[in-house]
């Protein structure tokens, strides 16, 4: 499957056959099911080239398109990307407006192709600060691609992990107050299903580009046992080959989920 992407040109890139095999009990078939990406470094990438931050975000959007396709070709089930956080509203209004317009035009331009490639799109995060036009665009994309069977692309916009957890708590508290559920019924499975990522498997591999070593309030519940991969590469320069390296790195790790590995 990996040969399909790299066409055998990149000798250093492993194929599926070359991936270290992992314990079937602990690790499934070697591929992460769910990858989360903090797409950081658009601004620094642009600055390094003497270009505007906007140019960096545009380049970031082109990278996103390539990475969705690569992840899909590699057989990844879910890709969740951090496009705009609940804290990003603090940026200069011009940059906020630019980013929201970029998301809108990205959807407009790319939706046909993504749909044709069977991508299922979903937006996660709060929906209370967007224009009606963007809200319609998001809903249309979700409805149009809802039955697709390919990779699931979650785009986090106006998203914060703590905010998502609090919204789930409020939903469950309201259901308990209405007598629909009893508090002891609130277990990890029900809580997970109440989050924006309901029905998705937990994050296996959490990637952050551009050198910072933090989670930045992204998928806090879902990443409880995620393997972390940090790279200095700025997001616009992130490639399918580097995604493959991250996955190979992941495949070589021993995931114990608090238990013991077979060797212990
Ligand atoms: C972080 O880099 C990036 C963002 C806040 C925006 C992410 C947006 C994209 C990758 C554009 C494409 C997305 C979609 C959904 C079309 P930064 O601006 O914080 O960079 P810096 O830390 O170097 O300043």
CSV table of C-alpha atoms and ligand atoms in Angstrom, one decimal:
chain,number,residue,atom,x,y,z
A,1,UNK,CA,0.0,0.0,0.0
A,2,UNK,CA,2.8,2.4,0.8
A,3,UNK,CA,4.5,1.7,-2.5
A,4,UNK,CA,1.4,3.2,-4.1
A,5,UNK,CA,2.3,6.6,-2.7
A,6,UNK,CA,6.0,6.6,-3.0
A,7,UNK,CA,6.1,4.7,-6.3
A,8,UNK,CA,9.2,2.8,-5.2
A,9,UNK,CA,11.3,6.1,-5.7
A,10,UNK,CA,12.1,6.6,-2.1
A,11,UNK,CA,14.3,3.7,-1.0
A,12,UNK,CA,14.5,5.1,2.5
A,13,UNK,CA,10.7,5.0,3.0
A,14,UNK,CA,9.5,1.7,4.4
A,15,UNK,CA,6.7,-0.2,2.8
A,16,UNK,CA,4.0,-1.9,4.8
A,17,UNK,CA,6.1,-5.1,4.6
A,18,UNK,CA,9.1,-3.4,6.2
A,19,UNK,CA,7.2,-2.0,9.1
A,20,UNK,CA,8.3,-3.6,12.4
A,21,UNK,CA,5.5,-6.0,13.4
A,22,UNK,CA,3.9,-5.3,16.7
A,23,UNK,CA,2.1,-7.4,19.2
A,24,UNK,CA,-1.3,-8.2,17.8
A,25,UNK,CA,-2.7,-8.1,21.3
A,26,UNK,CA,-1.3,-4.7,22.3
A,27,UNK,CA,-0.9,-2.9,19.0
A,28,UNK,CA,-3.2,-4.2,16.3
A,29,UNK,CA,-1.8,-4.4,12.8
A,30,UNK,CA,1.0,-1.8,13.1
A,31,UNK,CA,-0.8,1.2,11.7
A,32,UNK,CA,-2.3,3.8,13.9
A,33,UNK,CA,-6.0,4.0,13.4
A,34,UNK,CA,-6.3,7.6,14.5
A,35,UNK,CA,-3.7,10.3,13.9
A,36,UNK,CA,-4.0,13.8,15.4
A,37,UNK,CA,-1.9,16.6,14.0
A,38,UNK,CA,-1.1,20.1,15.4
A,39,UNK,CA,-0.2,21.8,12.2
A,40,UNK,CA,2.1,24.3,13.7
A,41,UNK,CA,4.7,26.6,12.1
A,42,UNK,CA,3.0,28.3,9.2
A,43,UNK,CA,4.1,31.7,10.5
A,44,UNK,CA,7.7,30.7,11.1
A,45,UNK,CA,7.9,29.0,7.7
A,46,UNK,CA,6.7,32.2,6.1
A,47,UNK,CA,9.0,34.4,8.1
A,48,UNK,CA,12.0,32.3,7.2
A,49,UNK,CA,11.2,33.0,3.6
A,50,UNK,CA,10.5,36.7,4.1
A,51,UNK,CA,6.9,36.1,3.2
A,52,UNK,CA,3.6,37.1,5.0
A,53,UNK,CA,2.0,34.9,7.6
A,54,UNK,CA,-1.0,34.6,5.2
A,55,UNK,CA,1.3,33.0,2.6
A,56,UNK,CA,2.3,30.5,5.3
A,57,UNK,CA,-1.3,29.6,6.0
A,58,UNK,CA,-2.0,29.2,2.3
A,59,UNK,CA,1.0,26.9,2.0
A,60,UNK,CA,-0.3,25.1,5.1
A,61,UNK,CA,-3.6,24.5,3.4
A,62,UNK,CA,-1.8,22.9,0.4
A,63,UNK,CA,0.1,20.6,2.8
A,64,UNK,CA,-3.1,19.6,4.5
A,65,UNK,CA,-4.5,18.5,1.1
A,66,UNK,CA,-1.4,16.4,0.4
A,67,UNK,CA,-1.4,14.8,3.9
A,68,UNK,CA,-5.1,13.8,3.8
A,69,UNK,CA,-4.4,12.0,0.5
A,70,UNK,CA,-1.3,10.4,1.9
A,71,UNK,CA,-2.9,9.3,5.1
A,72,UNK,CA,-5.8,7.9,3.2
A,73,UNK,CA,-3.5,6.0,0.8
A,74,UNK,CA,-1.7,4.5,3.9
A,75,UNK,CA,-5.0,3.2,5.2
A,76,UNK,CA,-5.3,5.5,8.2
A,77,UNK,CA,-8.9,5.5,9.4
A,78,UNK,CA,-9.2,8.9,11.1
A,79,UNK,CA,-7.1,12.1,10.8
A,80,UNK,CA,-7.9,14.9,13.1
A,81,UNK,CA,-6.2,18.3,12.4
A,82,UNK,CA,-6.0,21.4,14.5
A,83,UNK,CA,-6.9,24.3,12.3
A,84,UNK,CA,-8.1,26.9,14.8
A,85,UNK,CA,-8.2,26.9,18.6
A,86,UNK,CA,-10.5,28.6,21.0
A,87,UNK,CA,-7.5,30.7,21.9
A,88,UNK,CA,-6.7,31.7,18.3
A,89,UNK,CA,-9.4,34.4,18.4
A,90,UNK,CA,-6.7,36.4,20.4
A,91,UNK,CA,-4.7,36.8,17.2
A,92,UNK,CA,-4.9,40.1,15.2
A,93,UNK,CA,-8.3,40.5,13.6
A,94,UNK,CA,-6.8,40.5,10.1
A,95,UNK,CA,-5.2,37.1,10.6
A,96,UNK,CA,-8.3,35.6,12.2
A,97,UNK,CA,-10.4,36.9,9.2
A,98,UNK,CA,-7.8,35.6,6.8
A,99,UNK,CA,-7.8,32.1,8.4
A,100,UNK,CA,-11.6,31.8,8.4
A,101,UNK,CA,-11.8,32.9,4.8
A,102,UNK,CA,-9.1,30.4,3.9
A,103,UNK,CA,-11.1,27.6,5.6
A,104,UNK,CA,-14.1,28.7,3.7
A,105,UNK,CA,-12.5,28.8,0.3
A,106,UNK,CA,-10.6,25.6,1.0
A,107,UNK,CA,-13.9,23.8,1.5
A,108,UNK,CA,-15.4,25.4,-1.5
A,109,UNK,CA,-12.5,24.5,-3.8
A,110,UNK,CA,-11.6,21.1,-2.4
A,111,UNK,CA,-14.9,19.5,-1.4
A,112,UNK,CA,-15.6,17.9,-4.8
A,113,UNK,CA,-12.2,16.3,-5.0
A,114,UNK,CA,-12.3,15.1,-1.4
A,115,UNK,CA,-15.8,13.7,-1.9
A,116,UNK,CA,-14.7,11.9,-5.0
A,117,UNK,CA,-11.8,10.4,-2.9
A,118,UNK,CA,-14.4,9.2,-0.4
A,119,UNK,CA,-13.2,11.4,2.4
A,120,UNK,CA,-15.7,11.9,5.2
A,121,UNK,CA,-15.4,15.4,6.7
A,122,UNK,CA,-16.5,16.5,10.1
A,123,UNK,CA,-15.8,19.7,12.1
A,124,UNK,CA,-15.2,19.5,15.8
A,125,UNK,CA,-15.3,22.4,18.2
A,126,UNK,CA,-17.7,25.2,19.1
A,127,UNK,CA,-20.0,26.5,16.4
A,128,UNK,CA,-21.0,29.7,18.1
A,129,UNK,CA,-18.8,32.3,16.5
A,130,UNK,CA,-18.9,31.6,12.8
A,131,UNK,CA,-20.7,33.5,10.0
A,132,UNK,CA,-23.9,31.8,8.7
A,133,UNK,CA,-22.1,31.3,5.4
A,134,UNK,CA,-19.3,29.4,6.9
A,135,UNK,CA,-21.7,27.4,9.1
A,136,UNK,CA,-23.6,26.4,6.0
A,137,UNK,CA,-20.5,25.5,4.2
A,138,UNK,CA,-19.4,23.2,7.1
A,139,UNK,CA,-22.8,21.5,7.4
A,140,UNK,CA,-23.0,21.0,3.7
A,141,UNK,CA,-19.6,19.4,3.6
A,142,UNK,CA,-20.5,17.1,6.5
A,143,UNK,CA,-23.9,16.1,5.1
A,144,UNK,CA,-22.5,15.6,1.6
A,145,UNK,CA,-19.7,13.3,2.7
A,146,UNK,CA,-21.5,11.6,5.6
A,147,UNK,CA,-22.0,8.3,3.8
A,148,UNK,CA,-18.4,8.2,2.5
A,149,UNK,CA,-16.4,5.1,3.5
A,150,UNK,CA,-12.9,6.5,3.1
A,151,UNK,CA,-10.7,8.3,5.6
A,152,UNK,CA,-12.5,10.4,8.2
A,153,UNK,CA,-11.1,13.9,8.4
A,154,UNK,CA,-12.0,15.8,11.5
A,155,UNK,CA,-11.1,19.5,11.2
A,156,UNK,CA,-10.9,21.2,14.6
A,157,UNK,CA,-12.1,24.8,14.3
A,158,UNK,CA,-12.8,27.0,17.3
A,159,UNK,CA,-11.7,23.9,19.2
A,160,UNK,CA,-10.3,23.5,22.7
A,161,UNK,CA,-10.0,20.1,24.5
A,162,UNK,CA,-11.0,21.5,27.9
A,163,UNK,CA,-14.0,23.2,26.3
A,164,UNK,CA,-15.0,20.0,24.5
A,165,UNK,CA,-14.8,18.1,27.8
A,166,UNK,CA,-16.9,20.7,29.6
A,167,UNK,CA,-19.6,20.7,26.9
A,168,UNK,CA,-19.8,16.9,27.2
A,169,UNK,CA,-20.1,17.2,31.0
A,170,UNK,CA,-22.9,19.7,30.5
A,171,UNK,CA,-24.8,17.5,28.1
A,172,UNK,CA,-24.5,14.5,30.4
A,173,UNK,CA,-25.5,16.5,33.5
A,174,UNK,CA,-28.6,17.8,31.6
A,175,UNK,CA,-29.5,14.2,30.6
A,176,UNK,CA,-29.1,13.1,34.2
A,177,UNK,CA,-31.1,16.0,35.5
A,178,UNK,CA,-33.9,15.1,33.0
A,179,UNK,CA,-33.9,11.5,34.4
A,180,UNK,CA,-32.6,10.0,31.0
A,181,UNK,CA,-29.5,8.5,32.6
A,182,UNK,CA,-28.4,7.8,36.1
A,183,UNK,CA,-25.0,9.3,37.2
A,184,UNK,CA,-23.4,5.8,37.6
A,185,UNK,CA,-24.1,5.1,34.0
A,186,UNK,CA,-21.6,7.8,33.0
A,187,UNK,CA,-18.6,5.6,32.1
A,188,UNK,CA,-15.7,6.1,29.8
A,189,UNK,CA,-17.5,4.7,26.8
A,190,UNK,CA,-20.5,7.0,27.2
A,191,UNK,CA,-18.3,10.0,27.9
A,192,UNK,CA,-16.3,9.3,24.8
A,193,UNK,CA,-19.4,9.1,22.7
A,194,UNK,CA,-20.6,12.4,24.0
A,195,UNK,CA,-17.4,14.2,22.8
A,196,UNK,CA,-17.2,15.9,19.3
A,197,UNK,CA,-15.2,12.9,18.1
A,198,UNK,CA,-18.0,10.4,19.1
A,199,UNK,CA,-17.5,7.0,17.4
A,200,UNK,CA,-13.9,7.6,16.5
A,201,UNK,CA,-11.2,5.4,18.0
A,202,UNK,CA,-8.9,7.1,20.5
A,203,UNK,CA,-5.9,8.9,19.1
A,204,UNK,CA,-3.0,6.5,18.6
A,205,UNK,CA,-0.4,8.9,17.2
A,206,UNK,CA,-0.2,12.6,18.0
A,207,UNK,CA,2.0,14.6,15.7
A,208,UNK,CA,3.1,18.2,16.3
A,209,UNK,CA,5.2,20.1,13.7
A,210,UNK,CA,7.6,23.0,14.2
A,211,UNK,CA,9.4,22.1,17.3
A,212,UNK,CA,7.2,23.1,20.3
A,213,UNK,CA,6.8,20.2,22.8
A,214,UNK,CA,3.2,20.7,24.1
A,215,UNK,CA,-0.3,19.5,23.5
A,216,UNK,CA,-1.9,23.0,23.3
A,217,UNK,CA,-5.3,21.8,24.5
A,218,UNK,CA,-5.8,19.4,21.6
A,219,UNK,CA,-7.8,16.2,22.0
A,220,UNK,CA,-7.0,15.9,25.7
A,221,UNK,CA,-9.3,13.0,26.5
A,222,UNK,CA,-8.8,11.2,23.2
A,223,UNK,CA,-5.0,11.3,23.5
A,224,UNK,CA,-4.8,9.7,26.9
A,225,UNK,CA,-2.6,6.9,25.6
A,226,UNK,CA,-1.4,8.5,22.3
A,227,UNK,CA,2.2,8.1,21.2
A,228,UNK,CA,3.7,11.5,20.7
A,229,UNK,CA,5.8,12.5,17.7
A,230,UNK,CA,7.4,15.9,17.6
A,231,UNK,CA,9.3,17.3,14.6
A,232,UNK,CA,11.2,20.5,13.9
A,233,UNK,CA,9.7,20.6,10.4
A,234,UNK,CA,7.3,23.5,9.9
A,235,UNK,CA,3.8,22.4,8.7
A,236,UNK,CA,4.1,23.7,5.1
A,237,UNK,CA,7.2,21.5,4.7
A,238,UNK,CA,5.7,18.4,6.2
A,239,UNK,CA,5.5,15.6,3.6
A,240,UNK,CA,4.0,12.2,3.1
A,241,UNK,CA,7.6,10.8,3.6
A,242,UNK,CA,7.7,12.4,7.1
A,243,UNK,CA,4.3,11.1,7.9
A,244,UNK,CA,5.6,7.7,6.9
A,245,UNK,CA,8.6,8.2,9.3
A,246,UNK,CA,6.2,9.1,12.1
A,247,UNK,CA,4.2,6.0,11.5
A,248,UNK,CA,7.3,3.8,11.3
A,249,UNK,CA,8.4,5.3,14.6
A,250,UNK,CA,5.0,4.6,16.1
A,251,UNK,CA,5.1,1.1,14.9
A,252,UNK,CA,8.4,0.5,16.7
A,253,UNK,CA,7.1,1.6,20.1
A,254,UNK,CA,5.8,-0.7,22.8
A,255,UNK,CA,2.3,0.3,23.8
A,256,UNK,CA,1.4,-1.1,27.2
A,257,UNK,CA,-1.6,1.0,28.1
A,258,UNK,CA,-0.6,0.8,31.7
A,259,UNK,CA,-0.1,-2.9,31.6
A,260,UNK,CA,3.0,-5.0,30.8
A,261,UNK,CA,4.4,-6.0,27.4
A,262,UNK,CA,4.8,-9.6,26.4
A,263,UNK,CA,8.5,-9.4,27.1
A,264,UNK,CA,8.0,-8.1,30.7
B,1,LIG,C1,-0.4,27.3,13.4
B,1,LIG,O1,0.7,28.0,12.8
B,1,LIG,C2,-1.4,27.2,12.4
B,1,LIG,C3,-2.6,27.7,12.6
B,1,LIG,C4,-3.1,28.5,13.7
B,1,LIG,C5,-3.6,27.6,11.4
B,1,LIG,C6,-3.6,26.2,10.8
B,1,LIG,C7,-4.1,26.4,9.5
B,1,LIG,C8,-3.7,25.8,8.4
B,1,LIG,C9,-2.7,24.7,8.4
B,1,LIG,C10,-4.3,26.2,7.1
B,1,LIG,C11,-5.1,25.1,6.5
B,1,LIG,C12,-6.2,24.6,7.2
B,1,LIG,C13,-7.4,24.3,6.7
B,1,LIG,C14,-8.5,23.7,7.5
B,1,LIG,C15,-7.7,24.7,5.3
B,1,LIG,P1,1.1,29.4,13.4
B,1,LIG,O2,0.4,30.4,12.6
B,1,LIG,O3,0.9,29.4,14.9
B,1,LIG,O4,2.7,29.4,13.1
B,1,LIG,P2,3.8,30.0,14.0
B,1,LIG,O5,3.7,29.3,15.4
B,1,LIG,O6,5.0,29.7,13.3
B,1,LIG,O7,3.5,31.5,14.1
